[in-house]
CSV table of C-alpha atoms in Angstrom, one decimal:
chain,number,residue,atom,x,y,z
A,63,UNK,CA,0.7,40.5,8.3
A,64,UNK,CA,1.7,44.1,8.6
A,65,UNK,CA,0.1,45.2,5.8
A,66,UNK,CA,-3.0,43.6,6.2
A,67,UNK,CA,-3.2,45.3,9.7
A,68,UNK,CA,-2.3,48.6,8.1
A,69,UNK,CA,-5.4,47.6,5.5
A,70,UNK,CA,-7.6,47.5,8.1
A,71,UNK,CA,-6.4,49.7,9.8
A,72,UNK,CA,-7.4,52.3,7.6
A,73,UNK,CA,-10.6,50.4,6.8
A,74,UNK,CA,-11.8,51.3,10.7
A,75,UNK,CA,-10.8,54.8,10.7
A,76,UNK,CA,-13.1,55.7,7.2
A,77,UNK,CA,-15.8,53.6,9.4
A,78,UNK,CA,-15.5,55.7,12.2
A,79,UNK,CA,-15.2,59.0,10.2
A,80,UNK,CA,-18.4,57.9,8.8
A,81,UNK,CA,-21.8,60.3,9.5
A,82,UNK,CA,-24.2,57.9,11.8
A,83,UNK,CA,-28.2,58.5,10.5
A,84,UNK,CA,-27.8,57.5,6.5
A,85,UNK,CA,-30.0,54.2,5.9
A,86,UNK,CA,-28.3,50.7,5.9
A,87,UNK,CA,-26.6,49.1,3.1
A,88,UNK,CA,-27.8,45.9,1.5
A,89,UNK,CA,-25.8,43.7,-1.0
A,90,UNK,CA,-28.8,43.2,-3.7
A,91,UNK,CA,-27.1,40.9,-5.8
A,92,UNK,CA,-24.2,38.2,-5.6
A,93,UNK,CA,-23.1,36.1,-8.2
A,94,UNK,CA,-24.2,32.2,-8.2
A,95,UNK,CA,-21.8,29.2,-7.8
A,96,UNK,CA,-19.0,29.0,-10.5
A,97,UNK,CA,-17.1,26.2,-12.3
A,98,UNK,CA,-14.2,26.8,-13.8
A,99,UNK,CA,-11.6,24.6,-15.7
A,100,UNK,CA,-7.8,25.3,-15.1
A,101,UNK,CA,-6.6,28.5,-17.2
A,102,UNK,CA,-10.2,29.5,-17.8
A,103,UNK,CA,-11.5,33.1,-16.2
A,104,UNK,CA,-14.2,34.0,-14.3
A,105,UNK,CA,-16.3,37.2,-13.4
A,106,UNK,CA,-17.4,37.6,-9.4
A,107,UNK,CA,-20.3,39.9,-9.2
A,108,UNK,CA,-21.4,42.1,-6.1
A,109,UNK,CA,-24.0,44.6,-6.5
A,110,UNK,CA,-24.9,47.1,-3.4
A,111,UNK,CA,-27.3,49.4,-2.1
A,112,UNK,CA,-26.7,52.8,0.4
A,113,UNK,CA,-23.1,52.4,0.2
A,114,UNK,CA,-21.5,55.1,-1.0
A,115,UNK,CA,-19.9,56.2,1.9
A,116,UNK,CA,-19.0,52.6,3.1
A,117,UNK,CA,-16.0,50.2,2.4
A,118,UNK,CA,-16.9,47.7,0.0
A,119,UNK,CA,-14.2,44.7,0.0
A,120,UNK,CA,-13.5,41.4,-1.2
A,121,UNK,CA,-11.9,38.8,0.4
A,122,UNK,CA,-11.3,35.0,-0.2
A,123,UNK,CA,-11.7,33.4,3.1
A,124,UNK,CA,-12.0,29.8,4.8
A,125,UNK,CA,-15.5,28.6,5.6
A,126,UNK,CA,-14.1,26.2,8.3
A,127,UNK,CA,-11.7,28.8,9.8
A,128,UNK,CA,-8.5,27.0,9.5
A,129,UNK,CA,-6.7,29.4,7.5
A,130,UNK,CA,-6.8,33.5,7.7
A,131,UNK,CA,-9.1,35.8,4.8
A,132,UNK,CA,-7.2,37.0,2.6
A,133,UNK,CA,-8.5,40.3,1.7
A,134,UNK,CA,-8.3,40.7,-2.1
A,135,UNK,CA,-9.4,44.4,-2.8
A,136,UNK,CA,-11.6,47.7,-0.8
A,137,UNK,CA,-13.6,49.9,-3.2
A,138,UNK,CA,-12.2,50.3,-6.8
A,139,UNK,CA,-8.6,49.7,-5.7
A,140,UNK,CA,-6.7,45.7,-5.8
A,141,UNK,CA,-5.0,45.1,-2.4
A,142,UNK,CA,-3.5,41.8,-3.9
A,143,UNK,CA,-0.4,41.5,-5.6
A,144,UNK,CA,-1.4,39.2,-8.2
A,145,UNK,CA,-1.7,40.3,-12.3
A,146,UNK,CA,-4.2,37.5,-12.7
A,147,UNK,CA,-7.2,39.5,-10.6
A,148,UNK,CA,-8.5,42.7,-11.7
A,149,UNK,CA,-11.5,44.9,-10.0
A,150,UNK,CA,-14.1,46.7,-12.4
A,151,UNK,CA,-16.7,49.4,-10.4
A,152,UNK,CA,-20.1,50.2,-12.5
A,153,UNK,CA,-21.3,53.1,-10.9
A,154,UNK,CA,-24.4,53.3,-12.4
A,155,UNK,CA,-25.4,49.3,-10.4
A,156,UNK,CA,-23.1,49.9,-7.8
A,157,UNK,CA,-21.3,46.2,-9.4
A,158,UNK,CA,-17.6,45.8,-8.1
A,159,UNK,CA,-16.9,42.7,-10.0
A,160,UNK,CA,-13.6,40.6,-9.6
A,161,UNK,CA,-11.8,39.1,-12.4
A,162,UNK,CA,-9.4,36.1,-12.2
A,163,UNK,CA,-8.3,34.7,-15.3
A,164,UNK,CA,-5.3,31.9,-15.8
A,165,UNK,CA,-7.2,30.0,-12.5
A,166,UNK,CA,-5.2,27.7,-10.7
A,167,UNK,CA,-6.2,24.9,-8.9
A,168,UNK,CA,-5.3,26.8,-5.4
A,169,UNK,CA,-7.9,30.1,-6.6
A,170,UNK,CA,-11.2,27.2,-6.2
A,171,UNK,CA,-12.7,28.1,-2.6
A,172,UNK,CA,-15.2,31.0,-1.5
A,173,UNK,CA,-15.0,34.4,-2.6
A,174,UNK,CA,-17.0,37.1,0.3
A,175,UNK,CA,-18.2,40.3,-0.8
A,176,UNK,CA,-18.3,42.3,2.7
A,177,UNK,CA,-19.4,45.6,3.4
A,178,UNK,CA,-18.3,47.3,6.5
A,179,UNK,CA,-20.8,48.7,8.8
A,180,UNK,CA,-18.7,49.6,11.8
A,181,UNK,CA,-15.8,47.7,13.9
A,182,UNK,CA,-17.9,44.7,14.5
A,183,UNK,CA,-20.8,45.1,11.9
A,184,UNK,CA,-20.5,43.9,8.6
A,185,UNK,CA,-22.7,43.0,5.6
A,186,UNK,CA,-21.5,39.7,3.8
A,187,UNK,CA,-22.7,37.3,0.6
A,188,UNK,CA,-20.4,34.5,-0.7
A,189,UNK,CA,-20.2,32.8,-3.9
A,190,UNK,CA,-18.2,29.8,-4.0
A,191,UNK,CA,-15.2,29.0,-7.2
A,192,UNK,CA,-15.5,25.2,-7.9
A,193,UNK,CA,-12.0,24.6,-10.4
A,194,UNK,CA,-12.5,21.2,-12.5
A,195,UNK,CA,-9.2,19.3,-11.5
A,196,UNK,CA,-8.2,15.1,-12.1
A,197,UNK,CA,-8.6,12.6,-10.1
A,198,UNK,CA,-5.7,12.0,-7.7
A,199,UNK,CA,-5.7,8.9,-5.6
A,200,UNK,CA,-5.6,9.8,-1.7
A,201,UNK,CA,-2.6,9.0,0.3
A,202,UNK,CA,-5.0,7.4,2.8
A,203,UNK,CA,-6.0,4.9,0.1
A,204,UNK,CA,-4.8,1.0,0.7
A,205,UNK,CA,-0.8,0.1,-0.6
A,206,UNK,CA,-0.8,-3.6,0.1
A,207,UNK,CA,-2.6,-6.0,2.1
A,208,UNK,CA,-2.0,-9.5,3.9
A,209,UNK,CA,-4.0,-11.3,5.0
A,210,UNK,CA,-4.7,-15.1,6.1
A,211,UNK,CA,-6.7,-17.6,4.6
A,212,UNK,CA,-10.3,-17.2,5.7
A,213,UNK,CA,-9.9,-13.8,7.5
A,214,UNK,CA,-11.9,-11.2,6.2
A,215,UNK,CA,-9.9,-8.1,4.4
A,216,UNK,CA,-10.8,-4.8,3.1
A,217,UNK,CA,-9.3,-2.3,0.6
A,218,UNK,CA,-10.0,1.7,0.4
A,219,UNK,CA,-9.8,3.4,-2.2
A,220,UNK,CA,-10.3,7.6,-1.9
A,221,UNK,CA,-9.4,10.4,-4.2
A,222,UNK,CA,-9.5,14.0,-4.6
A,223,UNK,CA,-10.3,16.1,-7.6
A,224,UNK,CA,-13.5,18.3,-9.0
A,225,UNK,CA,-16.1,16.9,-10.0
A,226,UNK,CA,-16.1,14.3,-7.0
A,227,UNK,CA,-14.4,11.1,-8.9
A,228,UNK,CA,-16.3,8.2,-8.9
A,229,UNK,CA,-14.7,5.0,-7.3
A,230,UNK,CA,-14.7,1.9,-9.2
A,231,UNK,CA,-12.3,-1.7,-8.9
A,232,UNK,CA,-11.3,-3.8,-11.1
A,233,UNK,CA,-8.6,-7.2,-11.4
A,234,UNK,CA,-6.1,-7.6,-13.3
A,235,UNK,CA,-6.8,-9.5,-16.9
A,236,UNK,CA,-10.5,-8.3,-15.7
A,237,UNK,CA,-10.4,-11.9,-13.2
A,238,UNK,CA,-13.8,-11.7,-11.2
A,239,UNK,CA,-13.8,-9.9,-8.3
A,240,UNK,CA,-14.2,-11.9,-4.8
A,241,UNK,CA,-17.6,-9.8,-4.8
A,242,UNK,CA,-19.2,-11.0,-7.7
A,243,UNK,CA,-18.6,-9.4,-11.5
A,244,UNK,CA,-15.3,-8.0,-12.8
A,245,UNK,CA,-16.5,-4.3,-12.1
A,246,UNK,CA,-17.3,-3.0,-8.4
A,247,UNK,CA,-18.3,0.8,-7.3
A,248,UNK,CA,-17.6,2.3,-4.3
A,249,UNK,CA,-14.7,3.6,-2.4
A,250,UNK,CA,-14.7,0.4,-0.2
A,251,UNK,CA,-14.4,-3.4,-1.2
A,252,UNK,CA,-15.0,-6.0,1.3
A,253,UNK,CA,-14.2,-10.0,1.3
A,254,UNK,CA,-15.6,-11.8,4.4
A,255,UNK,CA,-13.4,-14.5,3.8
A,256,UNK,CA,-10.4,-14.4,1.7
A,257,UNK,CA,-9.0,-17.7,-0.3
A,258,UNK,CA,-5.6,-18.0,-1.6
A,259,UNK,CA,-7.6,-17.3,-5.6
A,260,UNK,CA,-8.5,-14.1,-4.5
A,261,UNK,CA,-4.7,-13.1,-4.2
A,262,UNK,CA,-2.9,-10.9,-6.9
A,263,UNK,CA,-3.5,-7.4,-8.4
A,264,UNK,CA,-6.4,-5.3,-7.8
A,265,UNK,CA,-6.9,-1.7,-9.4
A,266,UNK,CA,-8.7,1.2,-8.1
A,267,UNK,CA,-9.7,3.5,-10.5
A,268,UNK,CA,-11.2,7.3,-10.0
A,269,UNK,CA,-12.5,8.9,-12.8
A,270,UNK,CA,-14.9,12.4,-12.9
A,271,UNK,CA,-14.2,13.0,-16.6
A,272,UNK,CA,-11.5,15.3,-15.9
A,273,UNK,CA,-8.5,14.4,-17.6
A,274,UNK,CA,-7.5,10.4,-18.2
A,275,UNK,CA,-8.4,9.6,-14.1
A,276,UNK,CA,-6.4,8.2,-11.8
A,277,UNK,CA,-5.2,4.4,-11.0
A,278,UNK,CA,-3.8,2.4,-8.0
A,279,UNK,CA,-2.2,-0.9,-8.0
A,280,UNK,CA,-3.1,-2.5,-4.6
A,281,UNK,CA,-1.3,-6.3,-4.0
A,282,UNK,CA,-3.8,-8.4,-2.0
A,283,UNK,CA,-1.3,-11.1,-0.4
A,284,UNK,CA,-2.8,-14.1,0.8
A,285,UNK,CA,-1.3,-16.2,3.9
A,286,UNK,CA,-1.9,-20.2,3.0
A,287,UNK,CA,-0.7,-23.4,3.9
A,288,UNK,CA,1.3,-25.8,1.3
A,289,UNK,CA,-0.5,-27.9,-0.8
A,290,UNK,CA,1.5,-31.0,-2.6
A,291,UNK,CA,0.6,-32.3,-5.7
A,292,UNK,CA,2.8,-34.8,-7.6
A,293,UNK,CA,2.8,-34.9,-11.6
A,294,UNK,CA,4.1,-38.3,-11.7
A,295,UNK,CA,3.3,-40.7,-8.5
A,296,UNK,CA,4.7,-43.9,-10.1
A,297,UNK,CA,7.9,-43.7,-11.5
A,298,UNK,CA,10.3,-46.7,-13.0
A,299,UNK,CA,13.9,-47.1,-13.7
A,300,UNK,CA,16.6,-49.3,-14.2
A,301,UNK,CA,19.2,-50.4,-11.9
A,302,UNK,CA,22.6,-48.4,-11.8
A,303,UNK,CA,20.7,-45.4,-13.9
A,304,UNK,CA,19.8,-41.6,-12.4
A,305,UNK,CA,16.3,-41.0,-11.9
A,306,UNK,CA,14.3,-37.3,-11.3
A,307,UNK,CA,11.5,-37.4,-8.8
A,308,UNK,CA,8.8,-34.1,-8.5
A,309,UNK,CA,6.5,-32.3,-6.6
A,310,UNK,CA,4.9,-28.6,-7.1
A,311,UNK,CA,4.3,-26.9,-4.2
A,312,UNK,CA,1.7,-23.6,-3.4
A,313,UNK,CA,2.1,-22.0,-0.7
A,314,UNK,CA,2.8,-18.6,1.4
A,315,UNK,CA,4.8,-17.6,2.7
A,316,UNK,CA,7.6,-19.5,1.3
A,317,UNK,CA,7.3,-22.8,3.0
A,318,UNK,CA,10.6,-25.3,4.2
A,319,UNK,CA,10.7,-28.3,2.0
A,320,UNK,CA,12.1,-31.7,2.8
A,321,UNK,CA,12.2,-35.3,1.4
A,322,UNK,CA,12.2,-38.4,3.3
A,323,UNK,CA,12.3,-42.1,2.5
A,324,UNK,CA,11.5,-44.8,5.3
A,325,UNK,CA,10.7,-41.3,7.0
A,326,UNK,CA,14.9,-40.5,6.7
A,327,UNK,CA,15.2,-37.0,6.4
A,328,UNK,CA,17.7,-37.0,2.7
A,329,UNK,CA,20.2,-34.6,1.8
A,330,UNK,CA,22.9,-33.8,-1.1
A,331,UNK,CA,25.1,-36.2,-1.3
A,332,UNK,CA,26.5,-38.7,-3.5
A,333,UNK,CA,23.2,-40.5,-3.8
A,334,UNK,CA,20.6,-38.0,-3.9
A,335,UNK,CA,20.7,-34.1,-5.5
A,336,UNK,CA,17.8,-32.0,-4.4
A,337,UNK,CA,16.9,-28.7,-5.9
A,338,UNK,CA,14.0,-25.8,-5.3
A,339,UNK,CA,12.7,-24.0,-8.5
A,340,UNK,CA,10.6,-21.2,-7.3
A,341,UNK,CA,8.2,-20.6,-9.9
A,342,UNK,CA,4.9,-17.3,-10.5
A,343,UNK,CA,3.4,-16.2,-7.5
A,344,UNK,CA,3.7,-18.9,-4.6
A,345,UNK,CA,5.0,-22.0,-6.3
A,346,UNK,CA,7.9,-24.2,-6.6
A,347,UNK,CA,9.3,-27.0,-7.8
A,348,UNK,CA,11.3,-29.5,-5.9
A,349,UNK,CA,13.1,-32.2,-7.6
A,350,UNK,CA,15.2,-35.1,-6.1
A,351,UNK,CA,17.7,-36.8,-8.6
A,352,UNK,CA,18.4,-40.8,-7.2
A,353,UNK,CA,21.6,-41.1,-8.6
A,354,UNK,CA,23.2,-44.4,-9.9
A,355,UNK,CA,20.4,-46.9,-8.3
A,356,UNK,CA,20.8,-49.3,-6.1
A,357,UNK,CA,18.8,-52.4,-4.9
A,358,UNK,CA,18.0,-50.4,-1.4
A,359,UNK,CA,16.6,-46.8,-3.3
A,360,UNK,CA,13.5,-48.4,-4.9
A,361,UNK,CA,10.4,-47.6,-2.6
A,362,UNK,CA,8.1,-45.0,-1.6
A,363,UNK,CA,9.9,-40.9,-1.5
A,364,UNK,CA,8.1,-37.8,0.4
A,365,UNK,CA,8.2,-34.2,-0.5
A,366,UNK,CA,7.3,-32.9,2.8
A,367,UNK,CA,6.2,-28.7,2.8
A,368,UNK,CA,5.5,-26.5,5.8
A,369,UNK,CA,4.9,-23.1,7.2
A,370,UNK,CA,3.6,-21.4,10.2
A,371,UNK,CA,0.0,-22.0,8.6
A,372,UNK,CA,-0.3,-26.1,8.2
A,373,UNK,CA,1.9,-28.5,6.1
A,374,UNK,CA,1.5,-31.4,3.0
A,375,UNK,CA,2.8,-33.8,1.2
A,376,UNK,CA,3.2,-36.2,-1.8
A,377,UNK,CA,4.2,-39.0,-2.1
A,378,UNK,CA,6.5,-40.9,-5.0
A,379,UNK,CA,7.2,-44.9,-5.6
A,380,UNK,CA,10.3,-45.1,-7.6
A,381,UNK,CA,10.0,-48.9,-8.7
A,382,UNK,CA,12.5,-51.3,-11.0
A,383,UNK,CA,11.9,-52.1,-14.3
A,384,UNK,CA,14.6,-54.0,-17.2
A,385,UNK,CA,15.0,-51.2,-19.6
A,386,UNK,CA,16.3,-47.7,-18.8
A,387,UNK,CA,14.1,-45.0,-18.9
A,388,UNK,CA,15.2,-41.9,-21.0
A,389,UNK,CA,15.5,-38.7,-19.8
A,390,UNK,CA,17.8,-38.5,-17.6
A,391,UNK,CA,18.9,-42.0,-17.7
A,392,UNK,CA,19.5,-41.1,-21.8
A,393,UNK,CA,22.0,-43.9,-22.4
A,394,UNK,CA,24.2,-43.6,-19.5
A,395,UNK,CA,24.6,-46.3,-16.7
A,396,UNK,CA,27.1,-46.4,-13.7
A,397,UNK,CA,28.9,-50.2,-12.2
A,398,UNK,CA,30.4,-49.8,-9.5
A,399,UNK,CA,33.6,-47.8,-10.3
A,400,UNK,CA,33.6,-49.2,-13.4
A,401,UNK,CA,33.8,-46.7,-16.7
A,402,UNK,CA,30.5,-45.2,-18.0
A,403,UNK,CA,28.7,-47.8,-21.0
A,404,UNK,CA,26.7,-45.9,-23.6
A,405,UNK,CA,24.9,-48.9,-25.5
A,406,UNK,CA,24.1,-49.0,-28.9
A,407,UNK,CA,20.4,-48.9,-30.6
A,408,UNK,CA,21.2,-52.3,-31.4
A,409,UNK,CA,22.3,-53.3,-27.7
A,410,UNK,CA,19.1,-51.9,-26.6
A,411,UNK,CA,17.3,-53.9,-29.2
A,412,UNK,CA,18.5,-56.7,-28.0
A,413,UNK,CA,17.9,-55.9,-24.2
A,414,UNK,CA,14.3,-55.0,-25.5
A,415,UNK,CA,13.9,-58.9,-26.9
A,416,UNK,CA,15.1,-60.2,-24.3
A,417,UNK,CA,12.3,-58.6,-22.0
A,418,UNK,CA,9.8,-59.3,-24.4
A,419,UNK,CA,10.8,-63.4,-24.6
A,420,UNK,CA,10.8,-62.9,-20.7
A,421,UNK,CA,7.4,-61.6,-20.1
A,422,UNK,CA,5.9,-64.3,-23.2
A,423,UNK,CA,7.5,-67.4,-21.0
A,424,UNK,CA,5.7,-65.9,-17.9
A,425,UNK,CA,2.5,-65.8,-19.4
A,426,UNK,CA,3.0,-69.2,-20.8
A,427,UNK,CA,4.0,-70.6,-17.9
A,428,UNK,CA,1.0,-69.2,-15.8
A,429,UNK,CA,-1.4,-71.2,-18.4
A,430,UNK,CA,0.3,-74.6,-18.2
């Protein structure tokens, strides 16, 4: 700061020293807009007229006034510190042109010739440095979002970077987008009313053909209540033999899971083994394992889910039939505290005959 008050400083005393009565300087030329890529270089132009015994300067300064000019050279002489500018004077066009090669991204901004009249009179043109730079995705930009089934929901998507990047959204595996296609443009995506399918992964990409662009991963979370569906609703098994009942459940958040039968809460014990399988995304499996059947088991079983959105359920029949059903049963029964019996192919055989001459007396009984 000291020694850009000592600049001007001096500046105001060679204005003051100056003889009043000469005619008024004029900048006659100004160079037009630049574009630059990063490393490239760059010529700034400033051509005056009646000012010989004036201060010429340049200065890189802040069109909306949040940061302080920075003056960058007065006449033929370089006031900043930096080997990357350089100042040429052609006397015969009165040109003082600025050099800056190796740009940065930080040199893009506006570059004022000024020349100084008096105190508080000065003659200024700007030309303004534009440096190409990649996309970068905006901290302002959506993370994550969650939201409840049938709300509406929106995701924004903003990035930086010169040329302006261009906004566009995508899913992932290309799924269409709640808005219709598998491509939308804009910095903005809207859903009026979300379902639980328009959960999952959605990408913003910016892209101004600088560079490979820029991508954000945004996790659209969708709040839902269960829904129950049951693979197998009619299952059959022998007495004395283990059987696995199932239901799939969707739903978030994670709901609580019960089963009842004869609307009996059950719980692991010696007769029943319940599990939870959580599964992709918002499923799970629950399984209940009857173990060793009895007479009293057989009947109607209910996977009950809830959350703070709604509940469901499915319903099972375990029923009795002769033979044994493998898997799990596999060859295994349970009496009582009798020993564990693993019966032959031939015992089974013989079971199987005995059904079949069971169910043929039946059906000739009901004739006669």
């Amino acid at each position: 700061m000291a020694f850009k008050i000592l600049i001007f400083s001096a500046l105001f005393v060679c204005l003051l020293s100056v003889v009043t009565g000469q005619r008024t300087p004029t900048i006659s030329h100004i160079t037009q807009e630049q574009i630059r890529d990063i490393g490239g270089q760059v010529d700034l132009d400033c051509s005056v007229h009646y000012a010989n015994e004036y201060p010429v300067i340049w200065v890189k300064y802040d069109r909306l006034k949040t940061t302080e000019s920075i003056p960058l050279s007065t006449n033929a002489g370089l006031i900043i510190r930096d080997s990357r500018f350089s100042l040429r004077f052609d006397d015969a066009t009165a040109t003082y042109t600025l050099s800056i090669k190796d740009i940065q991204e930080n040199d893009a901004g506006w570059y004022q010739c000024q020349v100084l009249i008096s105190i508080s009179n000065r003659i200024t043109a700007e030309v303004e440095l534009q440096v190409r730079r990649p996309p970068i995705i905006s901290d302002n930009s959506t993370r994550s979002i969650v939201a409840s089934e049938g709300e509406s929901a929106q995701m924004e998507c903003y990035a930086g970077g010169f040329p302006p990047p261009k906004i566009t959204w995508r899913r992932e595996n290309n799924a269409i987008l709640p808005t219709g296609g598998s491509i939308y443009r804009g910095n903005v995506i809207k859903i009026p009313s979300v379902h639980k399918e328009d959960r999952g992964t959605y990408y913003c990409v910016a892209e101004n053909g600088v560079g490979k662009g820029a991508r954000r991963n945004i996790n659209l979370e969708i709040e839902f209540a269960p829904v129950v569906t049951v693979p197998r609703p009619r299952l059959g098994q022998a007495l004395q033999y283990d059987m696995d009942l199932e239901c799939h459940v969707e739903a978030y958040p994670p709901p609580a899971i019960i089963w009842l039968k004869d609307e009996i809460q059950l719980s692991n014990n010696q007769h029943y083994r319940i599990s939870h399988f959580a599964t992709a995304d918002e499923f799970t499996d629950t399984t209940i394992r009857v173990i060793t059947i009895e007479k009293r088991q057989y009947g109607v079983f209910t996977c009950k889910a809830q959350n703070k959105l709604g509940s469901d359920e499915g319903k099972v029949e375990l029923f009795e039939t002769i033979i044994p059903v493998c898997p799990p049963a596999c060859g295994r029964a349970s009496y009582g505290d009798a020993a564990s019996i693993a019966p032959s192919p031939a015992t089974l055989a013989a079971l199987l005959g005995v059904y079949i001459v069971h169910v043929v007396r039946r059906v000739f009984n009901s004739r006669h």
